Short mmCIF file of C-alpha atoms in Angstrom, two decimals:
data_model
loop_
_atom_site.label_atom_id
_atom_site.label_comp_id
_atom_site.label_asym_id
_atom_site.label_seq_id
_atom_site.Cartn_x
_atom_site.Cartn_y
_atom_site.Cartn_z
CA MET A 1 0.00 0.00 0.00
CA THR A 2 1.20 3.53 -0.75
CA GLN A 3 1.15 6.31 1.85
CA ILE A 4 -1.85 7.93 0.17
CA SER A 5 -3.73 4.59 0.38
CA TYR A 6 -3.43 4.71 4.20
CA VAL A 7 -4.67 8.31 4.20
CA LEU A 8 -7.64 7.39 1.99
CA LEU A 9 -8.40 4.38 4.20
CA ALA A 10 -8.42 6.59 7.33
CA TYR A 11 -10.76 9.20 5.82
CA GLY A 12 -12.84 6.57 4.01
CA LEU A 13 -13.59 5.05 7.40
CA SER A 14 -13.99 8.27 9.40
CA VAL A 15 -16.25 10.30 7.10
CA PRO A 16 -19.13 7.76 6.83
CA VAL A 17 -18.92 7.02 10.59
CA LEU A 18 -19.13 10.72 11.51
CA ALA A 19 -21.87 11.39 8.94
CA GLY A 20 -23.80 8.39 10.27
CA LEU A 21 -23.46 9.59 13.87
CA VAL A 22 -24.79 13.06 12.98
CA ALA A 23 -27.61 11.65 10.80
CA LEU A 24 -28.76 9.07 13.38
CA SER A 25 -28.64 11.60 16.25
CA TYR A 26 -30.64 14.11 14.17
CA ALA A 27 -33.20 11.49 13.09
CA ALA A 28 -33.68 10.26 16.69
CA MET A 29 -34.16 13.85 17.89
CA ARG A 30 -36.70 14.70 15.15
CA LYS A 31 -38.64 11.45 15.74
CA ALA A 32 -38.83 11.98 19.52
CA GLU A 33 -39.75 15.68 19.26
CA ARG A 34 -42.44 14.97 16.64
CA ALA A 35 -43.97 12.31 18.90
CA ALA A 36 -43.94 14.72 21.86
CA ASP A 37 -45.50 17.52 19.77
CA ALA A 38 -48.20 15.19 18.42
CA LEU A 39 -49.10 14.05 21.93
CA GLY A 40 -49.08 17.66 23.15
CA ARG A 41 -51.56 18.69 20.42
CA ARG A 42 -53.93 15.86 21.42
CA ASP A 43 -54.20 17.17 25.01
CA MET B 1 -26.06 25.96 35.67
CA HIS B 2 -29.10 25.66 37.93
CA ALA B 3 -30.86 28.22 35.71
CA PHE B 4 -31.06 25.42 33.13
CA ALA B 5 -32.56 22.87 35.51
CA ASN B 6 -35.87 23.72 33.87
CA PRO B 7 -36.05 21.67 30.63
CA ALA B 8 -38.17 24.34 28.89
CA ARG B 9 -35.51 26.99 29.57
CA PHE B 10 -32.76 24.58 28.49
CA LEU B 11 -34.62 23.77 25.25
CA SER B 12 -35.10 27.46 24.38
CA LEU B 13 -31.29 27.75 24.34
CA ALA B 14 -30.52 24.27 22.96
CA ARG B 15 -32.67 24.61 19.82
CA PRO B 16 -30.75 27.54 18.21
CA LEU B 17 -27.41 26.26 19.55
CA THR B 18 -27.89 22.83 17.93
CA LEU B 19 -28.28 24.51 14.56
CA TRP B 20 -25.35 26.89 14.96
CA PHE B 21 -22.95 24.36 16.46
CA GLY B 22 -23.89 21.79 13.81
CA TRP B 23 -23.48 24.01 10.75
CA VAL B 24 -20.48 26.07 11.93
CA GLY B 25 -18.72 22.98 13.33
CA GLY B 26 -19.41 20.84 10.27
CA LEU B 27 -18.24 23.51 7.81
CA LEU B 28 -15.16 24.36 9.90
CA LEU B 29 -14.23 20.68 10.21
CA VAL B 30 -14.60 19.98 6.48
CA GLY B 31 -12.82 23.23 5.52
CA CYS B 32 -9.87 22.65 7.85
CA VAL B 33 -9.50 18.97 6.92
CA VAL B 34 -9.36 19.99 3.24
CA TRP B 35 -6.93 22.81 4.14
CA GLY B 36 -4.61 20.47 6.04
CA ALA B 37 -5.03 17.06 4.45
CA VAL B 38 -5.48 18.07 0.79
CA LEU B 39 -3.80 21.47 0.41
CA GLY B 40 -1.28 21.24 3.27
CA PRO B 41 2.34 20.04 2.96
CA ALA B 42 3.59 16.50 3.55
CA ASP B 43 5.86 15.91 6.56
CA TYR B 44 9.62 15.87 5.93
CA LEU B 45 9.93 12.51 7.76
CA GLN B 46 6.53 10.79 7.63
CA GLY B 47 5.55 11.97 4.17
CA ASP B 48 1.86 11.93 3.24
CA THR B 49 0.75 9.77 6.17
CA VAL B 50 0.83 12.89 8.38
CA ARG B 51 -2.43 13.91 6.64
CA ILE B 52 -4.22 11.36 8.88
CA MET B 53 -3.45 13.71 11.80
CA TYR B 54 -6.33 16.09 10.89
CA ILE B 55 -8.91 13.46 11.82
CA HIS B 56 -6.89 11.37 14.32
CA VAL B 57 -6.03 14.22 16.73
CA PRO B 58 -9.57 15.73 16.90
CA ALA B 59 -10.96 12.19 17.40
CA ALA B 60 -8.51 11.58 20.28
CA TRP B 61 -9.29 14.95 21.86
CA LEU B 62 -13.05 14.36 21.67
CA GLY B 63 -12.81 10.76 22.85
CA MET B 64 -11.25 12.16 26.05
CA ALA B 65 -13.46 15.28 26.15
CA GLY B 66 -16.54 13.03 25.98
CA TRP B 67 -15.53 11.21 29.16
CA SER B 68 -14.61 14.54 30.82
CA GLY B 69 -18.19 15.62 30.03
CA ILE B 70 -19.55 12.40 31.56
CA ALA B 71 -17.43 12.92 34.71
CA VAL B 72 -18.43 16.59 35.20
CA ALA B 73 -22.11 15.86 34.57
CA SER B 74 -21.98 12.82 36.88
CA ALA B 75 -20.48 14.98 39.67
CA MET B 76 -23.27 17.54 39.16
CA GLN B 77 -25.83 14.75 39.27
CA LEU B 78 -24.45 13.24 42.48
CA ILE B 79 -23.64 16.47 44.34
CA TRP B 80 -26.36 18.93 43.27
CA LYS B 81 -28.96 16.49 41.89
CA HIS B 82 -29.14 18.64 38.75
CA PRO B 83 -32.06 17.17 36.76
CA LEU B 84 -30.38 17.55 33.37
CA ALA B 85 -26.94 16.30 34.46
CA GLY B 86 -27.79 12.61 33.97
CA VAL B 87 -29.30 13.39 30.56
CA ALA B 88 -26.12 15.27 29.58
CA ALA B 89 -23.84 12.46 30.79
CA ARG B 90 -25.78 9.81 28.86
CA ALA B 91 -25.78 12.06 25.75
CA CYS B 92 -21.94 12.19 25.83
CA ALA B 93 -21.50 8.41 25.90
CA VAL B 94 -22.23 7.22 22.34
CA PRO B 95 -20.51 10.16 20.55
CA GLY B 96 -17.53 9.81 22.91
CA ALA B 97 -17.30 6.09 22.18
CA VAL B 98 -17.50 6.73 18.42
CA PHE B 99 -14.69 9.30 18.58
CA ALA B 100 -12.56 7.00 20.78
CA ALA B 101 -13.09 4.18 18.26
CA LEU B 102 -12.17 6.52 15.37
CA CYS B 103 -9.04 7.57 17.25
CA LEU B 104 -8.02 3.91 17.68
CA ALA B 105 -8.85 3.01 14.06
CA THR B 106 -7.13 6.01 12.43
CA GLY B 107 -4.17 5.63 14.81
CA SER B 108 -3.82 2.00 13.81
CA ILE B 109 -3.95 2.93 10.11
CA TRP B 110 -1.32 5.64 10.71
CA GLY B 111 0.79 3.26 12.81
CA ARG B 112 1.19 0.67 10.04
CA PRO B 113 3.31 2.88 7.70
CA ALA B 114 4.88 4.93 10.55
CA TRP B 115 5.84 2.14 12.98
CA GLY B 116 5.49 -0.94 10.81
CA THR B 117 2.66 -2.38 12.92
CA TRP B 118 -1.12 -1.96 13.17
CA TRP B 119 -1.09 -2.33 16.96
CA GLU B 120 1.32 -2.27 19.87
CA TRP B 121 0.49 -2.70 23.57
CA ASP B 122 2.13 0.56 24.61
CA GLY B 123 0.87 3.00 27.23
CA ARG B 124 -1.01 5.46 25.02
CA LEU B 125 -2.70 2.89 22.79
CA THR B 126 -3.66 0.59 25.64
CA SER B 127 -5.07 3.38 27.86
CA MET B 128 -7.10 4.68 24.89
CA LEU B 129 -8.45 1.16 24.29
CA VAL B 130 -9.39 1.01 28.00
CA LEU B 131 -11.29 4.31 27.54
CA PHE B 132 -13.24 2.76 24.66
CA PHE B 133 -14.16 -0.24 26.84
CA LEU B 134 -15.17 2.13 29.66
CA TYR B 135 -17.55 3.84 27.22
CA LEU B 136 -19.10 0.47 26.31
CA GLY B 137 -19.49 -0.36 30.01
CA TYR B 138 -21.06 3.04 30.73
CA ILE B 139 -23.52 2.71 27.80
CA ALA B 140 -24.58 -0.78 28.96
CA LEU B 141 -24.88 0.27 32.62
CA SER B 142 -26.90 3.43 31.96
CA ALA B 143 -29.21 1.54 29.57
CA ALA B 144 -29.77 -1.16 32.20
CA GLU B 145 -30.45 1.48 34.87
CA ASN B 146 -32.91 3.33 32.63
CA ASP B 147 -34.86 0.09 32.11
CA GLY B 148 -35.43 -0.31 35.86
CA ASP B 149 -38.35 1.47 37.54
CA GLY B 150 -37.35 4.20 39.96
CA ALA B 151 -33.66 4.05 39.00
CA ASP B 152 -31.90 7.33 39.68
CA GLY B 153 -28.81 6.70 37.52
CA ARG B 154 -26.51 6.79 40.55
CA MET B 155 -24.53 3.69 39.56
CA SER B 156 -23.70 5.00 36.10
CA ALA B 157 -22.82 8.40 37.60
CA LEU B 158 -20.38 6.71 40.00
CA PHE B 159 -18.97 4.69 37.11
CA GLY B 160 -18.53 7.93 35.15
CA LEU B 161 -16.59 9.51 38.00
CA VAL B 162 -14.38 6.49 38.68
CA GLY B 163 -13.64 6.04 34.96
CA ALA B 164 -12.21 9.59 34.85
CA VAL B 165 -9.09 8.17 36.55
CA ASN B 166 -8.11 6.89 33.11
CA LEU B 167 -7.96 10.42 31.58
CA PRO B 168 -4.68 11.56 33.23
CA ILE B 169 -3.26 8.09 32.51
CA ILE B 170 -3.95 8.61 28.78
CA HIS B 171 -2.57 12.16 28.87
CA PHE B 172 0.65 11.37 30.75
CA SER B 173 1.20 7.87 29.28
CA VAL B 174 3.75 9.23 26.79
CA THR B 175 5.66 10.90 29.65
CA TRP B 176 5.46 8.12 32.24
CA TRP B 177 6.41 5.28 29.92
CA ASN B 178 8.86 5.02 27.04
CA THR B 179 6.22 4.39 24.38
CA LEU B 180 6.10 3.92 20.65
CA HIS B 181 3.57 6.76 20.44
CA GLN B 182 5.17 10.18 20.04
CA GLY B 183 5.27 12.61 22.94
CA GLN B 184 3.15 15.70 23.39
CA SER B 185 3.38 18.05 20.37
CA ILE B 186 1.13 20.88 21.59
CA SER B 187 0.93 22.23 25.14
CA LEU B 188 -0.63 25.31 26.69
CA MET B 189 2.61 26.26 28.45
CA GLY B 190 5.30 24.98 26.08
CA GLY B 191 3.81 26.07 22.75
CA SER B 192 3.84 23.81 19.71
CA LYS B 193 6.42 21.62 17.98
CA ILE B 194 4.25 21.54 14.83
CA ASP B 195 4.90 23.90 11.93
CA ALA B 196 2.28 26.66 11.51
CA SER B 197 1.26 25.29 8.08
CA MET B 198 -0.01 22.14 9.86
CA LEU B 199 -0.86 23.61 13.26
CA TRP B 200 -3.58 26.06 12.15
CA PRO B 201 -5.62 23.58 10.08
CA LEU B 202 -5.23 21.06 12.92
CA LEU B 203 -6.53 23.54 15.52
CA GLY B 204 -9.36 24.56 13.17
CA ALA B 205 -10.33 20.92 12.62
CA ALA B 206 -10.26 20.28 16.38
CA LEU B 207 -12.48 23.33 17.01
CA GLY B 208 -14.88 22.33 14.22
CA ALA B 209 -15.11 18.75 15.49
CA SER B 210 -15.71 20.08 19.03
CA LEU B 211 -18.61 22.26 17.87
CA LEU B 212 -20.05 19.33 15.91
CA PHE B 213 -19.66 17.16 19.01
CA GLY B 214 -21.56 19.81 21.00
CA ALA B 215 -24.37 19.78 18.41
CA ILE B 216 -24.59 15.95 18.58
CA ILE B 217 -24.80 16.05 22.39
CA LEU B 218 -27.55 18.68 22.25
CA MET B 219 -29.46 16.55 19.71
CA ARG B 220 -29.21 13.49 21.96
CA MET B 221 -30.26 15.49 25.04
CA ARG B 222 -33.27 16.90 23.17
CA ALA B 223 -34.22 13.39 22.01
CA GLU B 224 -34.08 12.00 25.57
CA LEU B 225 -36.07 14.92 27.00
CA ALA B 226 -38.76 14.46 24.32
CA ARG B 227 -38.92 10.70 24.97
CA THR B 228 -39.24 11.32 28.73
CA LYS B 229 -42.08 13.77 28.05
CA VAL B 230 -43.92 11.20 25.88
CA GLU B 231 -43.46 8.43 28.47
CA ALA B 232 -44.76 10.68 31.27
CA ARG B 233 -47.85 11.60 29.20
CA MET B 234 -48.51 7.95 28.32
CA ARG B 235 -48.29 6.98 32.00
CA ARG B 236 -50.72 9.76 32.94
CA MET B 237 -53.13 8.71 30.19
CA ALA B 238 -52.94 5.06 31.27
CA ALA B 239 -53.65 6.03 34.89
CA GLN B 240 -56.82 7.97 33.95
#
């Protein structure tokens, strides 16, 4: 492997993991807040 | 801090901050990684592999910062019974574990061309691996406590405080033991051993990743507060 291959491997692993963490955290927040808002409107 | 014991007051601040931290942090991180890893110079000794530093160092910093957050929030929970402290500590756990895992993975990838090995049981690497296992233990313990009725999260708060013992071990491991991992390159007192062309993008990437980390924690806190609100309403409705 060349030096650049190691660099690409490091970023190729890190970028999807970080993007996934942000996306999953955002989706969980939106889902929970929507459920709370919907229940609040019913009261 | 006690001003934000009221979740409604906390949420009025958390909502705009989530947006700002997320966008500013994300753009700063991407911009500084491109600045350092794509446009920046190669190292005179390590060559192009030094470009891994712009993700490895912020990941290491946030892996440790995440547990510092857990420890501070756990102390606030145990001493002052701050109602949001447990929520904040639990919100730090998964992002902290992810950053600790990224630190280990990118360090291993960097270690192969730099040291000739993917892994070595030296002080810095081993103490960082212990931190990752502590995160897994904390996540499992807090999830188990949350499942139990009437649990106050005291066990996971104690675990969070005790686990903080590992943080100075990680920090000083390169000083206490003769390790394969390089010594400290940046210090508040002693300045930096890194050239400015690499230092500024590295600091920018660390700041961007920190802001993004803050946004992720706020998102996870908001999600837990909303879930708690729904569960409380459902219990009230079931009791009627």
